[in-house]
CSV table of C-alpha atoms in Angstrom, one decimal:
chain,number,residue,atom,x,y,z
N,1,MET,CA,71.9,60.2,79.4
N,2,THR,CA,75.2,59.8,81.1
N,3,SER,CA,75.8,58.2,84.6
N,4,THR,CA,79.0,58.1,86.5
N,5,PHE,CA,79.4,55.4,89.2
N,6,ARG,CA,82.3,55.6,91.7
N,7,LEU,CA,82.8,52.5,93.7
N,8,ASN,CA,85.3,50.0,94.9
N,9,ALA,CA,85.9,47.1,92.7
N,10,ASP,CA,84.8,44.8,95.5
N,11,GLU,CA,81.3,46.4,95.3
N,12,ILE,CA,80.7,45.2,91.7
N,13,THR,CA,78.2,42.5,92.1
N,14,PRO,CA,75.5,40.9,89.9
N,15,LEU,CA,73.0,43.3,91.5
N,16,PHE,CA,75.1,46.2,90.2
N,17,PHE,CA,74.9,44.8,86.6
N,18,ASP,CA,71.2,44.2,87.0
N,19,SER,CA,70.8,47.8,88.0
N,20,LEU,CA,72.8,48.9,84.9
N,21,LYS,CA,70.6,46.8,82.7
N,22,LEU,CA,67.5,48.3,84.2
N,23,LEU,CA,68.8,51.8,83.9
N,24,PHE,CA,69.8,51.5,80.3
N,25,GLN,CA,67.2,49.0,79.2
N,26,GLY,CA,67.3,48.4,75.4
N,27,LYS,CA,70.2,50.7,74.8
N,28,GLU,CA,73.7,50.1,73.7
N,29,ILE,CA,76.1,51.3,76.4
N,30,GLU,CA,79.9,51.8,76.9
N,31,ILE,CA,81.6,50.9,80.2
N,32,ILE,CA,85.0,52.5,80.9
N,33,ALA,CA,86.8,51.5,84.1
N,34,ARG,CA,89.8,53.3,85.5
N,35,PRO,CA,91.4,53.7,88.9
N,36,ILE,CA,90.6,57.0,90.6
N,37,ASP,CA,93.7,59.2,91.0
N,38,ARG,CA,93.0,60.9,94.3
N,39,GLU,CA,95.8,63.4,93.8
N,40,PHE,CA,94.4,64.4,90.5
N,41,GLU,CA,90.9,64.7,92.0
N,42,ASN,CA,92.2,67.1,94.7
N,43,GLU,CA,94.1,69.2,92.1
N,44,LYS,CA,91.0,69.4,90.0
N,45,GLU,CA,89.0,70.6,93.0
N,46,ASP,CA,91.6,73.2,93.8
N,47,TYR,CA,91.5,74.4,90.2
N,48,ALA,CA,87.7,74.7,90.2
N,49,ASN,CA,87.8,76.6,93.5
N,50,ALA,CA,90.4,79.0,92.2
N,51,LEU,CA,88.2,79.6,89.1
N,52,ASN,CA,85.2,80.2,91.2
N,53,GLU,CA,87.0,82.8,93.3
N,54,VAL,CA,88.2,84.6,90.2
N,55,GLU,CA,84.6,84.6,88.8
N,56,LYS,CA,83.4,86.2,92.1
N,57,GLY,CA,86.1,88.9,91.7
N,58,ASN,CA,88.2,87.5,94.4
N,59,SER,CA,91.8,86.9,93.6
N,60,SER,CA,94.6,85.5,95.7
N,61,PRO,CA,98.2,85.2,94.8
N,62,ILE,CA,98.8,81.7,93.3
N,63,ASP,CA,102.3,80.8,92.2
N,64,ALA,CA,103.1,79.7,88.7
N,65,ASN,CA,103.6,76.1,89.9
N,66,PHE,CA,99.9,75.8,90.7
N,67,TRP,CA,98.9,76.7,87.1
N,68,ASN,CA,101.7,74.6,85.6
N,69,LYS,CA,100.5,71.6,87.6
N,70,MET,CA,96.9,72.2,86.6
N,71,HIS,CA,97.9,72.4,82.9
N,72,ALA,CA,99.9,69.2,83.2
N,73,SER,CA,97.0,67.4,84.9
N,74,ILE,CA,94.5,68.5,82.2
N,75,GLU,CA,96.9,67.4,79.4
N,76,ALA,CA,97.3,64.0,81.1
N,77,VAL,CA,93.5,63.5,80.9
N,78,ASN,CA,93.3,64.4,77.3
């Protein structure tokens, strides 16, 4: 099971950790924290929307910069 939590660092309280312990009771877990890059999130959403449109058979002209930017964003994550 995988769970993703998005919250402000100020929202991390003992109750949050108690909830994690209950959710994953008896299991070893890994916690990874990173700041959310809003620009990347927006670009990822644009990319997903463009792919959905292509899958529906709809296409619209997208310049090469869009795809170059998407590729660079994906590489940055890997």
